[in-house]
PDB file of C-alpha atoms in Angstrom:
ATOM      1  CA  MET Q1201     -21.860-190.906-180.454  1.00 34.00           C
ATOM      2  CA  LYS Q1202     -22.183-188.625-177.450  1.00 36.00           C
ATOM      3  CA  PHE Q1203     -19.121-188.945-175.134  1.00 34.00           C
ATOM      4  CA  ALA Q1204     -20.923-187.118-172.412  1.00 33.00           C
ATOM      5  CA  GLN Q1205     -23.125-190.029-171.468  1.00 37.00           C
ATOM      6  CA  ILE Q1206     -19.830-192.219-171.300  1.00 38.00           C
ATOM      7  CA  ALA Q1207     -18.040-189.755-169.187  1.00 38.00           C
ATOM      8  CA  LEU Q1208     -21.100-189.338-166.696  1.00 36.00           C
ATOM      9  CA  ALA Q1209     -21.542-192.988-166.566  1.00 41.00           C
ATOM     10  CA  LEU Q1210     -17.777-193.357-165.631  1.00 42.00           C
ATOM     11  CA  VAL Q1211     -17.875-190.705-163.122  1.00 41.00           C
ATOM     12  CA  ALA Q1212     -20.788-192.378-161.441  1.00 43.00           C
ATOM     13  CA  ALA Q1213     -19.005-195.692-161.263  1.00 43.00           C
ATOM     14  CA  THR Q1214     -15.841-194.060-159.926  1.00 41.00           C
ATOM     15  CA  VAL Q1215     -17.257-192.087-157.112  1.00 39.00           C
ATOM     16  CA  ALA Q1216     -19.885-194.730-155.811  1.00 40.00           C
ATOM     17  CA  LEU Q1217     -18.191-197.944-156.800  1.00 40.00           C
ATOM     18  CA  GLY Q1218     -19.724-199.578-153.856  1.00 38.00           C
ATOM     19  CA  ASP Q1219     -23.261-198.803-155.078  1.00 41.00           C
ATOM     20  CA  ALA Q1220     -22.961-200.748-158.126  1.00 58.00           C
ATOM     21  CA  VAL Q1221     -22.678-204.140-156.175  1.00 73.00           C
ATOM     22  CA  SER Q1222     -24.194-205.349-153.028  1.00 74.00           C
ATOM     23  CA  LEU Q1223     -21.490-205.366-150.590  1.00 85.00           C
ATOM     24  CA  SER Q1224     -21.945-205.786-146.830  1.00 83.00           C
ATOM     25  CA  GLY Q1225     -19.832-206.606-143.583  1.00 89.00           C
ATOM     26  CA  ASP Q1226     -16.194-207.235-143.752  1.00 91.00           C
ATOM     27  CA  CYS Q1227     -16.164-207.170-147.676  1.00 92.00           C
ATOM     28  CA  LYS Q1228     -17.685-203.703-147.873  1.00 93.00           C
ATOM     29  CA  LYS Q1229     -15.132-202.522-145.270  1.00 93.00           C
ATOM     30  CA  GLU Q1230     -12.312-203.918-147.000  1.00 93.00           C
ATOM     31  CA  PHE Q1231     -13.421-202.622-150.335  1.00 93.00           C
ATOM     32  CA  GLN Q1232     -13.481-199.195-148.779  1.00 93.00           C
ATOM     33  CA  LYS Q1233      -9.802-199.234-148.000  1.00 94.00           C
ATOM     34  CA  TYR Q1234      -8.911-198.909-151.685  1.00 95.00           C
ATOM     35  CA  ALA Q1235     -11.559-195.895-152.212  1.00 94.00           C
ATOM     36  CA  GLU Q1236      -8.681-193.609-152.768  1.00 95.00           C
ATOM     37  CA  CYS Q1237      -7.505-195.431-155.579  1.00 96.00           C
ATOM     38  CA  GLY Q1238     -10.555-194.312-157.631  1.00 94.00           C
ATOM     39  CA  ASP Q1239     -11.438-191.104-156.124  1.00 93.00           C
ATOM     40  CA  THR Q1240      -9.903-188.586-158.812  1.00 90.00           C
ATOM     41  CA  LYS Q1241     -11.793-185.865-156.808  1.00 90.00           C
ATOM     42  CA  ALA Q1242     -10.186-185.894-153.439  1.00 87.00           C
ATOM     43  CA  ALA Q1243      -6.599-185.354-154.450  1.00 88.00           C
ATOM     44  CA  LYS Q1244      -4.679-182.751-156.810  1.00 94.00           C
ATOM     45  CA  TYR Q1245      -3.679-184.247-159.969  1.00 94.00           C
ATOM     46  CA  ASP Q1246       0.319-185.024-159.125  1.00 95.00           C
ATOM     47  CA  ASP Q1247      -0.984-186.531-155.667  1.00 96.00           C
ATOM     48  CA  PHE Q1248      -3.600-188.645-157.221  1.00 96.00           C
ATOM     49  CA  VAL Q1249      -1.019-190.014-159.869  1.00 95.00           C
ATOM     50  CA  LYS Q1250       1.124-191.195-156.886  1.00 96.00           C
ATOM     51  CA  ILE Q1251      -1.924-192.581-155.233  1.00 96.00           C
ATOM     52  CA  TYR Q1252      -2.944-194.444-158.434  1.00 96.00           C
ATOM     53  CA  GLU Q1253       0.631-195.761-159.352  1.00 96.00           C
ATOM     54  CA  SER Q1254       1.311-196.896-155.629  1.00 97.00           C
ATOM     55  CA  GLU Q1255       1.719-200.625-155.320  1.00 97.00           C
ATOM     56  CA  LYS Q1256      -1.273-200.887-152.997  1.00 96.00           C
ATOM     57  CA  CYS Q1257      -3.589-199.548-155.932  1.00 97.00           C
ATOM     58  CA  GLN Q1258      -1.808-201.499-158.646  1.00 97.00           C
ATOM     59  CA  THR Q1259      -2.189-204.741-156.719  1.00 96.00           C
ATOM     60  CA  TYR Q1260      -5.871-203.881-156.289  1.00 97.00           C
ATOM     61  CA  TYR Q1261      -6.446-203.147-159.948  1.00 97.00           C
ATOM     62  CA  LYS Q1262      -4.467-206.107-161.109  1.00 96.00           C
ATOM     63  CA  ASP Q1263      -6.509-208.671-159.105  1.00 95.00           C
ATOM     64  CA  PRO Q1264      -9.347-207.183-157.165  1.00 95.00           C
ATOM     65  CA  ILE Q1265     -10.661-210.528-155.664  1.00 93.00           C
ATOM     66  CA  ALA Q1266      -7.188-211.318-154.526  1.00 94.00           C
ATOM     67  CA  ALA Q1267      -6.669-207.979-152.861  1.00 95.00           C
ATOM     68  CA  LEU Q1268     -10.196-207.976-151.320  1.00 94.00           C
ATOM     69  CA  LYS Q1269      -9.657-211.364-149.224  1.00 92.00           C
ATOM     70  CA  LYS Q1270     -12.726-210.574-147.287  1.00 92.00           C
ATOM     71  CA  CYS Q1271     -14.826-210.734-150.528  1.00 92.00           C
ATOM     72  CA  ASP Q1272     -13.721-214.039-151.682  1.00 89.00           C
ATOM     73  CA  ASP Q1273     -17.087-215.701-150.675  1.00 89.00           C
ATOM     74  CA  LEU Q1274     -19.208-213.535-152.852  1.00 91.00           C
ATOM     75  CA  ASP Q1275     -21.024-215.525-155.635  1.00 91.00           C
ATOM     76  CA  GLN Q1276     -19.825-215.515-159.066  1.00 92.00           C
ATOM     77  CA  ASP Q1277     -22.345-212.945-160.588  1.00 91.00           C
ATOM     78  CA  THR Q1278     -21.519-210.354-157.699  1.00 92.00           C
ATOM     79  CA  LYS Q1279     -17.640-211.063-158.053  1.00 92.00           C
ATOM     80  CA  ASP Q1280     -18.153-210.318-161.692  1.00 93.00           C
ATOM     81  CA  LYS Q1281     -19.994-207.044-161.222  1.00 92.00           C
ATOM     82  CA  LEU Q1282     -17.269-206.074-158.747  1.00 94.00           C
ATOM     83  CA  ILE Q1283     -14.597-206.798-161.146  1.00 94.00           C
ATOM     84  CA  ALA Q1284     -16.280-204.856-163.814  1.00 94.00           C
ATOM     85  CA  ASP Q1285     -16.455-201.800-161.624  1.00 93.00           C
ATOM     86  CA  VAL Q1286     -12.831-201.934-160.722  1.00 96.00           C
ATOM     87  CA  LYS Q1287     -12.061-202.126-164.563  1.00 95.00           C
ATOM     88  CA  PHE Q1288     -14.129-199.175-165.022  1.00 94.00           C
ATOM     89  CA  SER Q1289     -12.598-197.304-162.313  1.00 95.00           C
ATOM     90  CA  GLN Q1290      -9.038-198.153-163.637  1.00 96.00           C
ATOM     91  CA  ALA Q1291      -9.932-197.187-167.296  1.00 94.00           C
ATOM     92  CA  TYR Q1292     -11.026-193.678-166.065  1.00 94.00           C
ATOM     93  CA  ASN Q1293      -8.023-193.325-164.022  1.00 96.00           C
ATOM     94  CA  ILE Q1294      -5.960-194.051-167.225  1.00 96.00           C
ATOM     95  CA  LEU Q1295      -7.803-191.137-168.934  1.00 93.00           C
ATOM     96  CA  HIS Q1296      -7.435-188.887-166.018  1.00 95.00           C
ATOM     97  CA  THR Q1297      -3.721-189.184-165.663  1.00 95.00           C
ATOM     98  CA  ALA Q1298      -2.661-189.540-169.186  1.00 95.00           C
ATOM     99  CA  ARG Q1299      -1.276-186.529-170.714  1.00 95.00           C
ATOM    100  CA  ASP Q1300       0.012-185.790-174.382  1.00 94.00           C
ATOM    101  CA  GLU Q1301       3.575-184.879-175.441  1.00 95.00           C
ATOM    102  CA  ASN Q1302       2.876-181.205-174.305  1.00 95.00           C
ATOM    103  CA  GLY Q1303       1.558-182.108-170.771  1.00 94.00           C
ATOM    104  CA  LYS Q1304      -1.971-181.788-171.638  1.00 93.00           C
ATOM    105  CA  SER Q1305      -5.122-183.704-170.880  1.00 92.00           C
ATOM    106  CA  CYS Q1306      -5.941-186.244-173.729  1.00 92.00           C
ATOM    107  CA  PRO Q1307      -9.099-185.467-175.989  1.00 88.00           C
ATOM    108  CA  LEU Q1308     -11.186-188.202-174.788  1.00 87.00           C
ATOM    109  CA  TYR Q1309     -10.942-187.513-171.040  1.00 84.00           C
ATOM    110  CA  ASN Q1310     -14.642-186.133-170.150  1.00 73.00           C
ATOM    111  CA  SER Q1311     -15.041-185.404-173.505  1.00 66.00           C
ATOM    112  CA  LYS Q1312     -18.462-183.997-174.304  1.00 49.00           C
ATOM    113  CA  HIS Q1313     -18.117-184.436-178.211  1.00 42.00           C
ATOM    114  CA  ASP Q1314     -18.448-187.291-180.645  1.00 54.00           C
ATOM    115  CA  ILE Q1315     -16.072-189.651-182.403  1.00 71.00           C
ATOM    116  CA  ALA Q1316     -14.069-186.604-183.694  1.00 72.00           C
ATOM    117  CA  LYS Q1317     -12.371-186.673-180.528  1.00 79.00           C
ATOM    118  CA  VAL Q1318     -10.927-189.867-181.345  1.00 87.00           C
ATOM    119  CA  LYS Q1319      -9.487-188.315-184.512  1.00 86.00           C
ATOM    120  CA  ASP Q1320      -7.976-185.537-182.185  1.00 87.00           C
ATOM    121  CA  THR Q1321      -6.532-188.071-180.034  1.00 91.00           C
ATOM    122  CA  CYS Q1322      -4.725-189.558-183.169  1.00 92.00           C
ATOM    123  CA  GLY Q1323      -2.433-186.622-182.866  1.00 92.00           C
ATOM    124  CA  SER Q1324      -0.564-187.809-179.787  1.00 94.00           C
ATOM    125  CA  ALA Q1325       0.961-191.296-179.615  1.00 95.00           C
ATOM    126  CA  LYS Q1326       0.919-191.046-175.788  1.00 95.00           C
ATOM    127  CA  CYS Q1327      -2.770-190.428-175.903  1.00 94.00           C
ATOM    128  CA  VAL Q1328      -3.690-193.074-178.231  1.00 95.00           C
ATOM    129  CA  SER Q1329      -1.613-195.648-176.039  1.00 95.00           C
ATOM    130  CA  SER Q1330      -3.506-194.618-172.908  1.00 95.00           C
ATOM    131  CA  SER Q1331      -6.909-194.543-174.528  1.00 93.00           C
ATOM    132  CA  ILE Q1332      -6.540-197.759-175.969  1.00 95.00           C
ATOM    133  CA  GLU Q1333      -5.624-199.100-172.746  1.00 95.00           C
ATOM    134  CA  ALA Q1334      -8.541-197.600-171.161  1.00 93.00           C
ATOM    135  CA  TYR Q1335     -11.147-198.816-173.690  1.00 92.00           C
ATOM    136  CA  LYS Q1336      -9.943-202.395-173.601  1.00 94.00           C
ATOM    137  CA  LEU Q1337     -10.641-202.158-169.889  1.00 94.00           C
ATOM    138  CA  PHE Q1338     -14.171-200.367-170.733  1.00 91.00           C
ATOM    139  CA  ALA Q1339     -15.076-203.357-173.097  1.00 91.00           C
ATOM    140  CA  GLU Q1340     -13.712-206.080-170.627  1.00 93.00           C
ATOM    141  CA  GLY Q1341     -15.983-204.602-167.789  1.00 92.00           C
ATOM    142  CA  LYS Q1342     -19.101-204.387-169.881  1.00 90.00           C
ATOM    143  CA  LYS Q1343     -18.638-208.023-170.762  1.00 90.00           C
ATOM    144  CA  LEU Q1344     -18.603-208.676-167.104  1.00 89.00           C
ATOM    145  CA  ASN Q1345     -21.541-206.641-166.130  1.00 85.00           C
ATOM    146  CA  LYS Q1346     -24.127-206.032-168.974  1.00 73.00           C
ATOM    147  CA  ASN Q1347     -26.319-203.880-166.979  1.00 69.00           C
ATOM    148  CA  LYS Q1348     -24.040-201.109-167.794  1.00 60.00           C
ATOM    149  CA  GLU Q1349     -25.721-198.147-169.478  1.00 62.00           C
ATOM    150  CA  THR Q1350     -23.155-197.985-172.321  1.00 64.00           C
ATOM    151  CA  THR Q1351     -23.237-200.549-174.778  1.00 77.00           C
ATOM    152  CA  ILE Q1352     -20.068-202.707-175.662  1.00 82.00           C
ATOM    153  CA  GLU Q1353     -20.652-201.725-179.126  1.00 85.00           C
ATOM    154  CA  LYS Q1354     -19.937-198.104-178.408  1.00 82.00           C
ATOM    155  CA  PHE Q1355     -16.762-199.093-176.601  1.00 84.00           C
ATOM    156  CA  ASN Q1356     -15.675-201.369-179.332  1.00 88.00           C
ATOM    157  CA  SER Q1357     -16.508-198.548-181.950  1.00 87.00           C
ATOM    158  CA  ILE Q1358     -14.280-196.214-180.010  1.00 88.00           C
ATOM    159  CA  LEU Q1359     -11.504-198.783-179.664  1.00 91.00           C
ATOM    160  CA  LYS Q1360     -11.558-199.689-183.257  1.00 92.00           C
ATOM    161  CA  GLU Q1361     -10.977-195.970-184.293  1.00 92.00           C
ATOM    162  CA  LEU Q1362      -8.194-195.719-181.667  1.00 92.00           C
ATOM    163  CA  GLU Q1363      -6.437-198.821-182.852  1.00 94.00           C
ATOM    164  CA  ALA Q1364      -6.588-197.603-186.456  1.00 93.00           C
ATOM    165  CA  CYS Q1365      -4.987-194.308-185.814  1.00 89.00           C
ATOM    166  CA  GLY Q1366      -2.560-196.104-183.332  1.00 73.00           C
ATOM    167  CA  GLY Q1367      -1.492-198.129-186.306  1.00 69.00           C
ATOM    168  CA  ALA Q1368      -1.065-195.150-188.425  1.00 57.00           C
ATOM    169  CA  ALA Q1369       0.791-193.589-185.940  1.00 53.00           C
ATOM    170  CA  ALA Q1370       3.186-196.629-185.222  1.00 54.00           C
ATOM    171  CA  ALA Q1371       3.754-196.647-189.068  1.00 47.00           C
ATOM    172  CA  GLY Q1372       4.660-193.045-189.056  1.00 46.00           C
ATOM    173  CA  ALA Q1373       6.939-193.569-186.049  1.00 48.00           C
ATOM    174  CA  ALA Q1374       8.603-196.453-187.652  1.00 43.00           C
ATOM    175  CA  ASN Q1375       9.254-194.517-190.816  1.00 46.00           C
ATOM    176  CA  ALA Q1376      10.749-191.742-188.926  1.00 44.00           C
ATOM    177  CA  ALA Q1377      12.796-194.323-187.042  1.00 50.00           C
ATOM    178  CA  THR Q1378      13.930-195.893-190.302  1.00 49.00           C
ATOM    179  CA  ASP Q1379      14.736-192.269-191.859  1.00 54.00           C
ATOM    180  CA  ALA Q1380      16.806-191.285-188.613  1.00 55.00           C
ATOM    181  CA  ALA Q1381      18.502-194.930-189.089  1.00 54.00           C
ATOM    182  CA  ASN Q1382      19.409-194.310-192.744  1.00 57.00           C
ATOM    183  CA  ALA Q1383      20.624-190.665-192.154  1.00 58.00           C
ATOM    184  CA  ALA Q1384      22.764-191.990-189.255  1.00 55.00           C
ATOM    185  CA  ALA Q1385      24.110-194.832-191.440  1.00 54.00           C
ATOM    186  CA  GLY Q1386      24.743-192.310-194.295  1.00 55.00           C
ATOM    187  CA  ALA Q1387      26.730-190.088-191.801  1.00 58.00           C
ATOM    188  CA  ALA Q1388      28.608-193.124-190.495  1.00 56.00           C
ATOM    189  CA  ALA Q1389      29.511-193.900-194.243  1.00 53.00           C
ATOM    190  CA  ASN Q1390      30.605-190.376-194.964  1.00 61.00           C
ATOM    191  CA  ALA Q1391      32.675-190.446-191.730  1.00 59.00           C
ATOM    192  CA  THR Q1392      34.374-193.573-192.717  1.00 59.00           C
ATOM    193  CA  ASP Q1393      35.144-192.362-196.117  1.00 64.00           C
ATOM    194  CA  ALA Q1394      36.587-189.246-194.579  1.00 63.00           C
ATOM    195  CA  ALA Q1395      38.481-191.227-192.208  1.00 65.00           C
ATOM    196  CA  ALA Q1396      39.860-193.431-195.264  1.00 64.00           C
ATOM    197  CA  ALA Q1397      40.681-190.349-197.178  1.00 65.00           C
ATOM    198  CA  ALA Q1398      42.594-188.861-194.094  1.00 69.00           C
ATOM    199  CA  ALA Q1399      44.514-192.209-193.916  1.00 68.00           C
ATOM    200  CA  GLY Q1400      45.302-192.393-197.714  1.00 66.00           C
ATOM    201  CA  ALA Q1401      46.699-188.723-197.142  1.00 70.00           C
ATOM    202  CA  ALA Q1402      48.678-189.800-194.259  1.00 70.00           C
ATOM    203  CA  ALA Q1403      50.039-192.961-195.970  1.00 67.00           C
ATOM    204  CA  ASN Q1404      51.010-190.718-198.921  1.00 65.00           C
ATOM    205  CA  ALA Q1405      52.551-188.088-196.778  1.00 69.00           C
ATOM    206  CA  THR Q1406      54.563-190.815-195.074  1.00 69.00           C
ATOM    207  CA  ALA Q1407      55.510-192.338-198.542  1.00 63.00           C
ATOM    208  CA  ASN Q1408      56.851-188.892-199.711  1.00 65.00           C
ATOM    209  CA  ALA Q1409      58.551-188.290-196.517  1.00 68.00           C
ATOM    210  CA  ALA Q1410      60.301-191.597-196.894  1.00 66.00           C
ATOM    211  CA  GLY Q1411      61.126-190.973-200.623  1.00 63.00           C
ATOM    212  CA  ALA Q1412      62.501-187.392-199.806  1.00 65.00           C
ATOM    213  CA  ALA Q1413      64.570-189.039-196.914  1.00 67.00           C
ATOM    214  CA  ALA Q1414      65.894-191.630-199.157  1.00 62.00           C
ATOM    215  CA  ASN Q1415      66.812-189.043-201.862  1.00 61.00           C
ATOM    216  CA  ALA Q1416      68.576-186.783-199.211  1.00 64.00           C
ATOM    217  CA  THR Q1417      70.521-189.971-197.934  1.00 62.00           C
ATOM    218  CA  GLN Q1418      71.392-190.774-201.856  1.00 67.00           C
ATOM    219  CA  THR Q1419      72.536-187.298-202.456  1.00 65.00           C
ATOM    220  CA  ALA Q1420      74.629-186.945-199.431  1.00 62.00           C
ATOM    221  CA  LEU Q1421      76.204-190.407-200.385  1.00 58.00           C
ATOM    222  CA  ASN Q1422      77.022-189.285-203.775  1.00 62.00           C
ATOM    223  CA  ASN Q1423      78.460-185.971-202.526  1.00 64.00           C
ATOM    224  CA  THR Q1424      80.634-187.993-200.130  1.00 58.00           C
ATOM    225  CA  ALA Q1425      81.704-190.397-203.016  1.00 57.00           C
ATOM    226  CA  ASN Q1426      82.467-187.351-205.171  1.00 60.00           C
ATOM    227  CA  ASN Q1427      84.475-185.546-202.621  1.00 62.00           C
ATOM    228  CA  VAL Q1428      86.474-188.926-201.927  1.00 54.00           C
ATOM    229  CA  ALA Q1429      87.094-189.199-205.700  1.00 54.00           C
ATOM    230  CA  ASN Q1430      88.126-185.460-206.105  1.00 56.00           C
ATOM    231  CA  ALA Q1431      90.497-185.782-203.093  1.00 58.00           C
ATOM    232  CA  THR Q1432      91.941-188.751-204.645  1.00 57.00           C
ATOM    233  CA  ASN Q1433      92.507-187.255-207.954  1.00 56.00           C
ATOM    234  CA  VAL Q1434      94.194-184.205-206.584  1.00 49.00           C
ATOM    235  CA  GLU Q1435      96.365-186.533-204.476  1.00 60.00           C
ATOM    236  CA  GLN Q1436      97.498-188.519-207.595  1.00 60.00           C
ATOM    237  CA  ALA Q1437      97.733-185.319-209.613  1.00 50.00           C
ATOM    238  CA  ASN Q1438     100.037-184.145-207.039  1.00 55.00           C
ATOM    239  CA  ALA Q1439     101.971-187.220-206.856  1.00 55.00           C
ATOM    240  CA  SER Q1440     102.432-187.160-210.661  1.00 55.00           C
ATOM    241  CA  GLY Q1441     103.625-183.873-210.712  1.00 54.00           C
ATOM    242  CA  ALA Q1442     106.352-184.517-207.980  1.00 52.00           C
ATOM    243  CA  GLU Q1443     107.539-187.360-209.932  1.00 57.00           C
ATOM    244  CA  SER Q1444     107.729-185.174-213.071  1.00 50.00           C
ATOM    245  CA  ILE Q1445     109.853-182.683-211.287  1.00 53.00           C
ATOM    246  CA  LYS Q1446     112.357-185.381-209.844  1.00 57.00           C
ATOM    247  CA  TYR Q1447     112.568-186.869-213.431  1.00 51.00           C
ATOM    248  CA  THR Q1448     113.466-183.207-214.866  1.00 53.00           C
ATOM    249  CA  VAL Q1449     115.914-182.592-212.231  1.00 48.00           C
ATOM    250  CA  ALA Q1450     117.643-185.897-212.735  1.00 56.00           C
ATOM    251  CA  LEU Q1451     118.042-185.273-216.459  1.00 56.00           C
ATOM    252  CA  LEU Q1452     119.285-181.712-215.870  1.00 57.00           C
ATOM    253  CA  VAL Q1453     122.023-183.036-213.665  1.00 53.00           C
ATOM    254  CA  ALA Q1454     122.804-185.684-216.062  1.00 58.00           C
ATOM    255  CA  THR Q1455     123.372-183.096-219.119  1.00 58.00           C
ATOM    256  CA  LEU Q1456     125.550-180.902-216.780  1.00 57.00           C
ATOM    257  CA  TYR Q1457     127.764-183.855-215.824  1.00 60.00           C
ATOM    258  CA  LEU Q1458     128.204-184.754-219.629  1.00 65.00           C
ATOM    259  CA  LEU Q1459     129.228-181.070-220.505  1.00 62.00           C
ATOM    260  CA  LEU Q1460     131.690-181.022-217.779  1.00 61.00           C
TER     261      LEU Q1460
END
């Protein structure tokens, strides 16, 4: 598949949208008010992004017939062709403004290579998403205007390849997210275990401190009791000694009295 043909057709559709369908009078004038929305060559990249993302252009691309009120009386075939051209313009804008994760243009933008460029696109989730959006619009436009040179089969073939690699990229992202979630859960579990261990250590320290305090209190009580007991014993011993002395003196006095 030669993407050069696609790119040239898109450029032609973008630069001269009014030439694709027969517009005249007020309808043509109103149509020209939105020319800047698809003119990627008239402004620098950053400026065009602002133009394309403006409310005016987004409203136009969302529902061109509603935006082009002066064109409401067109016959249905002409309306379909006009809508088709607007879809082609929007699709090309998407590829023009899309950037990969490194800020570079996506492989399918103005590509002159074959379907290998789709495979190159698979390396960027952003480019895959933007390219899928663009080629859906290409296919929708082709259904409305069968006179377009590029066949709908080509658009659908590219879209199929993009969706295939998009699914693989989504699966990879999902796996990465799952791995990250598991890692976070493991870290949380380890943190919980560490917190539990710290709490256990704190509880043991508190219990040991309480035990030590209780032992100290008991020791103090025992020492106090022993001191009191010793003091009592001393007092009792002293009292007993005094009584013995008194008794001995009394016996001595009695003996002397008998001898006299």
